Short mmCIF file of C-alpha atoms in Angstrom, two decimals:
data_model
loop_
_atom_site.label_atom_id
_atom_site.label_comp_id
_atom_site.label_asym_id
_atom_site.label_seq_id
_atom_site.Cartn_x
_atom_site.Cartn_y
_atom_site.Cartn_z
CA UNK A 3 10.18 -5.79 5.78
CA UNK A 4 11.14 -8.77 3.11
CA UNK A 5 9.54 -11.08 5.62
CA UNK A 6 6.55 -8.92 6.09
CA UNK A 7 6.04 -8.88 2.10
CA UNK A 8 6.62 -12.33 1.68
CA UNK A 9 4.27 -13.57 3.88
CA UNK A 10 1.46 -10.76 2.33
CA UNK A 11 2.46 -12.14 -1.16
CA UNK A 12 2.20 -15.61 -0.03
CA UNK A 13 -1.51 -14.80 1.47
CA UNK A 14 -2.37 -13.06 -1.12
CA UNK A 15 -1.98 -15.97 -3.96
CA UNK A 16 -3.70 -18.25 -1.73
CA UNK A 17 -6.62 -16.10 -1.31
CA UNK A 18 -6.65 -13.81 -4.66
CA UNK A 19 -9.11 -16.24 -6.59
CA UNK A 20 -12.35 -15.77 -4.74
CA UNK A 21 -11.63 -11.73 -4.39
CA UNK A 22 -12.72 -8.98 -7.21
CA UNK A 23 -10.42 -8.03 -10.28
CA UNK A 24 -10.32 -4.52 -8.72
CA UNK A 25 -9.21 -5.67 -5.50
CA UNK A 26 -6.45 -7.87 -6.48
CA UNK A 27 -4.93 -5.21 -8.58
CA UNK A 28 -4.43 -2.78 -5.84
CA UNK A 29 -3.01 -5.22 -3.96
CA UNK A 30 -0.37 -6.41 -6.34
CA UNK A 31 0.45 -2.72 -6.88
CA UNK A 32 0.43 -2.46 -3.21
CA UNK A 33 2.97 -5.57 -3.01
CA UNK A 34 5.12 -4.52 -5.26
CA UNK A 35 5.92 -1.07 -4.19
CA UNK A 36 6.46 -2.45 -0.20
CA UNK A 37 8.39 -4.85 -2.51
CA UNK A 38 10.32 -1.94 -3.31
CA UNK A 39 10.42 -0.42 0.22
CA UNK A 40 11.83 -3.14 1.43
CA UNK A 41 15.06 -3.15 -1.30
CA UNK A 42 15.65 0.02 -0.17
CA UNK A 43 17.67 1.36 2.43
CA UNK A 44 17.54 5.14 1.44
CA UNK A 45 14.83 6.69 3.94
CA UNK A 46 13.65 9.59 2.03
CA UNK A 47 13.36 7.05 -1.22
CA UNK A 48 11.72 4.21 1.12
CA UNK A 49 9.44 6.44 2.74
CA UNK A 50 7.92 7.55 -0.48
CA UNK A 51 8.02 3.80 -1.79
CA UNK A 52 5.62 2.66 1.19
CA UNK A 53 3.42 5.98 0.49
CA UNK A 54 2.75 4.75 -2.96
CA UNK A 55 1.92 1.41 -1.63
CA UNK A 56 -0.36 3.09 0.97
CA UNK A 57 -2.12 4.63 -1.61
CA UNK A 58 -2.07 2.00 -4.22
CA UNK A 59 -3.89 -0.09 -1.46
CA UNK A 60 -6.67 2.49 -0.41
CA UNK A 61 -7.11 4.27 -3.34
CA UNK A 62 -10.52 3.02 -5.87
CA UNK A 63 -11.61 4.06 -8.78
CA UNK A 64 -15.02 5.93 -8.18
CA UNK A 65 -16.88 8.81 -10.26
CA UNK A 66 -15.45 12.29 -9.86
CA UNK A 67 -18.82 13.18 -7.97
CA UNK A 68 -18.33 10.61 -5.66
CA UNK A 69 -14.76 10.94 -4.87
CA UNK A 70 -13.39 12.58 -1.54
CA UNK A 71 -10.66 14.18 -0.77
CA UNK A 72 -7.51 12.36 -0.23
CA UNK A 73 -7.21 12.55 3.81
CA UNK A 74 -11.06 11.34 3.65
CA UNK A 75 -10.49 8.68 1.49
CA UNK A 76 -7.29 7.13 3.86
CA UNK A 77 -9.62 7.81 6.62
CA UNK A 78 -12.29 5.75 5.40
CA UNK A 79 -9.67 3.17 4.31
CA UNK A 80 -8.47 3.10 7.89
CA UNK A 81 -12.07 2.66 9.26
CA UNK A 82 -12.84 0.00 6.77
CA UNK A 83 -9.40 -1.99 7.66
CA UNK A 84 -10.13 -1.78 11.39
CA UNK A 85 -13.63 -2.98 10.83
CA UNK A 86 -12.46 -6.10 9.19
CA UNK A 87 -9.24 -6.64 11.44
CA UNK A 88 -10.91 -9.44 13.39
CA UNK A 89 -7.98 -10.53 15.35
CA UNK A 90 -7.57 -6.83 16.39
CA UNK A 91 -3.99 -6.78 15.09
CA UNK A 92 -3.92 -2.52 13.97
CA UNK A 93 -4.77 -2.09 18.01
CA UNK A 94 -1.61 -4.75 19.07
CA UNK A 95 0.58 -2.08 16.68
CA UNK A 96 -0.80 1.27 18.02
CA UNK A 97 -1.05 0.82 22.04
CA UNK A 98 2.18 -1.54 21.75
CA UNK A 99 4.18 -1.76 19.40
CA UNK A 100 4.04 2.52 18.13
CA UNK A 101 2.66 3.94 21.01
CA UNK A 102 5.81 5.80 21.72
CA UNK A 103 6.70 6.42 18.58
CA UNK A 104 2.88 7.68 17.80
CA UNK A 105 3.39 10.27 20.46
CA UNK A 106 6.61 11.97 19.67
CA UNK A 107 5.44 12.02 15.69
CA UNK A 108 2.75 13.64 16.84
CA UNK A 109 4.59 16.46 19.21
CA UNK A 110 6.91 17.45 15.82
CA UNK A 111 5.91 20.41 14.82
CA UNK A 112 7.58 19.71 11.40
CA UNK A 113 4.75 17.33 10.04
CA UNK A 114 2.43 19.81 11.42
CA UNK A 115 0.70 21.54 8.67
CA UNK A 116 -0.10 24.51 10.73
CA UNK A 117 3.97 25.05 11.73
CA UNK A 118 4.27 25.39 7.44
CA UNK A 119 1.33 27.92 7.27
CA UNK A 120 2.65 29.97 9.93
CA UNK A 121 6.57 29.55 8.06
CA UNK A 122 5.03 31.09 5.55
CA UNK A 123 3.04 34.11 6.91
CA UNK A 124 -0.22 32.62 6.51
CA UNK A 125 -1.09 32.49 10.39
CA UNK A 126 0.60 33.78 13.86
CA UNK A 127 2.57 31.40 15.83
CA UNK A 128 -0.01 31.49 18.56
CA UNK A 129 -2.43 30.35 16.00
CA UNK A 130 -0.90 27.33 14.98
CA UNK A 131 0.56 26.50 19.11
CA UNK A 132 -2.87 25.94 19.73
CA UNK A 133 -3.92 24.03 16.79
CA UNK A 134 -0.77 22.18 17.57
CA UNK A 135 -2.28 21.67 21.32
CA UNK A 136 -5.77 20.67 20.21
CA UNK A 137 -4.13 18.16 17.79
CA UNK A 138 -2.79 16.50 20.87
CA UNK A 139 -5.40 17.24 23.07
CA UNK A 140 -7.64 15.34 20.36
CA UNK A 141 -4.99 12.18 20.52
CA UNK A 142 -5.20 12.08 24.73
CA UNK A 143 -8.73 11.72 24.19
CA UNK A 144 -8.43 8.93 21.36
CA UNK A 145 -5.65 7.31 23.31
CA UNK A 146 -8.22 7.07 26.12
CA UNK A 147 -11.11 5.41 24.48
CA UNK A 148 -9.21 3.07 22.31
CA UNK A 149 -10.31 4.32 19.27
CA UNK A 150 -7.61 2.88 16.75
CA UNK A 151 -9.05 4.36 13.22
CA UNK A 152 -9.29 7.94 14.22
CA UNK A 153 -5.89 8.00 15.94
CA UNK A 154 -4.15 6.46 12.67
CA UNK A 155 -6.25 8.90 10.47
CA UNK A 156 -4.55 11.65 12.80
CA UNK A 157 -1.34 10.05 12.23
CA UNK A 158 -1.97 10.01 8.81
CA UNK A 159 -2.12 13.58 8.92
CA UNK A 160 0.83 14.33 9.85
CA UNK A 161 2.38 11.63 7.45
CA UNK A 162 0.51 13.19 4.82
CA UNK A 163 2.58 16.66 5.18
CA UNK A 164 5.83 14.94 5.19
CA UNK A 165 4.42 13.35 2.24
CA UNK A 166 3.92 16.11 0.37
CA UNK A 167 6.56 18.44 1.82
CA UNK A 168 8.79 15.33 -0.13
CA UNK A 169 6.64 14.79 -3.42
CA UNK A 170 6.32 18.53 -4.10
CA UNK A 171 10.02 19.52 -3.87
CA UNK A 172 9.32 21.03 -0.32
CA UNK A 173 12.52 19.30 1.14
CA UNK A 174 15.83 18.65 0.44
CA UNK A 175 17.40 15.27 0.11
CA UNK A 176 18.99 13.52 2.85
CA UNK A 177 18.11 16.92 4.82
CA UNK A 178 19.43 16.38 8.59
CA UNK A 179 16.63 18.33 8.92
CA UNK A 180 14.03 16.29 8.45
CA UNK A 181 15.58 13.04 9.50
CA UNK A 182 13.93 12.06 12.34
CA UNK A 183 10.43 12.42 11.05
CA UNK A 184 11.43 10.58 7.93
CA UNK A 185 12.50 7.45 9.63
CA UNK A 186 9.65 7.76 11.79
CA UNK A 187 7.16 7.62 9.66
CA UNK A 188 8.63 4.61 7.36
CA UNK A 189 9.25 2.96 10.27
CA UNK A 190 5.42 3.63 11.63
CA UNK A 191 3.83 2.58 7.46
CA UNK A 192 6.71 -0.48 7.37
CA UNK A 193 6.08 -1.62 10.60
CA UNK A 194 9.67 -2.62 10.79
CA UNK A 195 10.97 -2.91 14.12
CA UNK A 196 14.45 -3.50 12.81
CA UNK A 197 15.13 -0.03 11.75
CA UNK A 198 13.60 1.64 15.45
CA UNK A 199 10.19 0.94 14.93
CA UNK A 200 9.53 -0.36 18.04
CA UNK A 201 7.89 1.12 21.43
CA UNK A 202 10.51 3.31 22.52
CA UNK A 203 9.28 6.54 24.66
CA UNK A 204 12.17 8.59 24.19
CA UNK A 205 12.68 11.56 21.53
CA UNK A 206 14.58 10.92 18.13
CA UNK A 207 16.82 13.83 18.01
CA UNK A 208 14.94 16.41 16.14
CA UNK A 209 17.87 18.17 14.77
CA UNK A 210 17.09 21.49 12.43
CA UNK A 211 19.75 22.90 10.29
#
């Protein structure tokens, strides 16, 4: 991930004159915290380090009227990056690179929002099985036509609960519990084949306890 930063940084300086104030800000911040990311070799703390780069590169400062939720506004980023990804690199990653690793993140019921709801007595287990179905019944289809954007925003999704599950105390440190999903998805936002980020079809050993 030091490579990948470096060569970012070094295309950023080279192009940062002829692009808005705005824009280069977020992606300084942006730098800095995959910067970060990269120093680190604590997954819980890394994983959270390339979040707030995530964000610090799709998030904008618009009116409060104007403003959508957060899911909506990665979603859009997403849409927006694969519009101007000319040399079609975000496909290369998803059908090669993270296909396999895209389909077991998105059979874990533990970045599932649903699995929590029903954890907590919100909905049956049947309930959220079948959301849980649909969810993957929605990535067959995506998987089929090619469509890269809406398969990362459903990615996203799921990162976005582990996200949270970490930010908002919902998880313990170093938890073998959530261990696999962890590395999985800083491995999927680092794009760092180095730490078992690359297309492998087999599970990750989703131990509980």
């Amino acid at each position: 991930m030091q490579a990948i930063h470096a060569t970012l940084k070094d295309r950023h300086r080279a192009t940062r004159e002829g692009l808005p104030a705005g824009l280069n800000l977020r992606v300084h911040r942006a730098l800095s915290w995959l910067q970060r990311a990269a120093q680190c070799d604590d997954p819980d703390a890394r994983f959270i380090f390339l979040w707030i780069a995530f964000n610090a590169a799709y998030a904008q400062d618009i009116p409060p009227q104007q403003r959508l939720s957060e899911q909506d506004s990665f979603r859009a980023f997403l849409h927006k990056l694969h519009g101007l990804n000319a040399h079609r690199r975000l496909d290369d990653l998803v059908w090669h690179s993270f296909s396999g690793p895209i389909r077991i993140l998105l059979d874990n019921p533990y970045v599932f929002e649903s699995f929590w709801s029903f954890q907590r007595g919100e909905i049956d287990a049947t309930t959220w099985q079948e959301r849980l179905a649909a969810g993957k019944r929605k990535a067959a289809i995506l998987l089929a036509q090619g469509h890269t954007p809406e398969l990362l925003a459903l990615v996203f999704q799921r990162i976005y609960t582990l996200r949270n599950q970490l930010m908002h105390g919902g998880a313990t440190w170093n938890s073998t519990t959530n261990r696999a999903q962890v590395q999985d998805c800083a491995n999927l936002m680092g794009h760092d084949r180095t730490r078992g980020g690359g297309n492998h079809d087999g599970p990750s050993g989703h131990s509980v306890g």
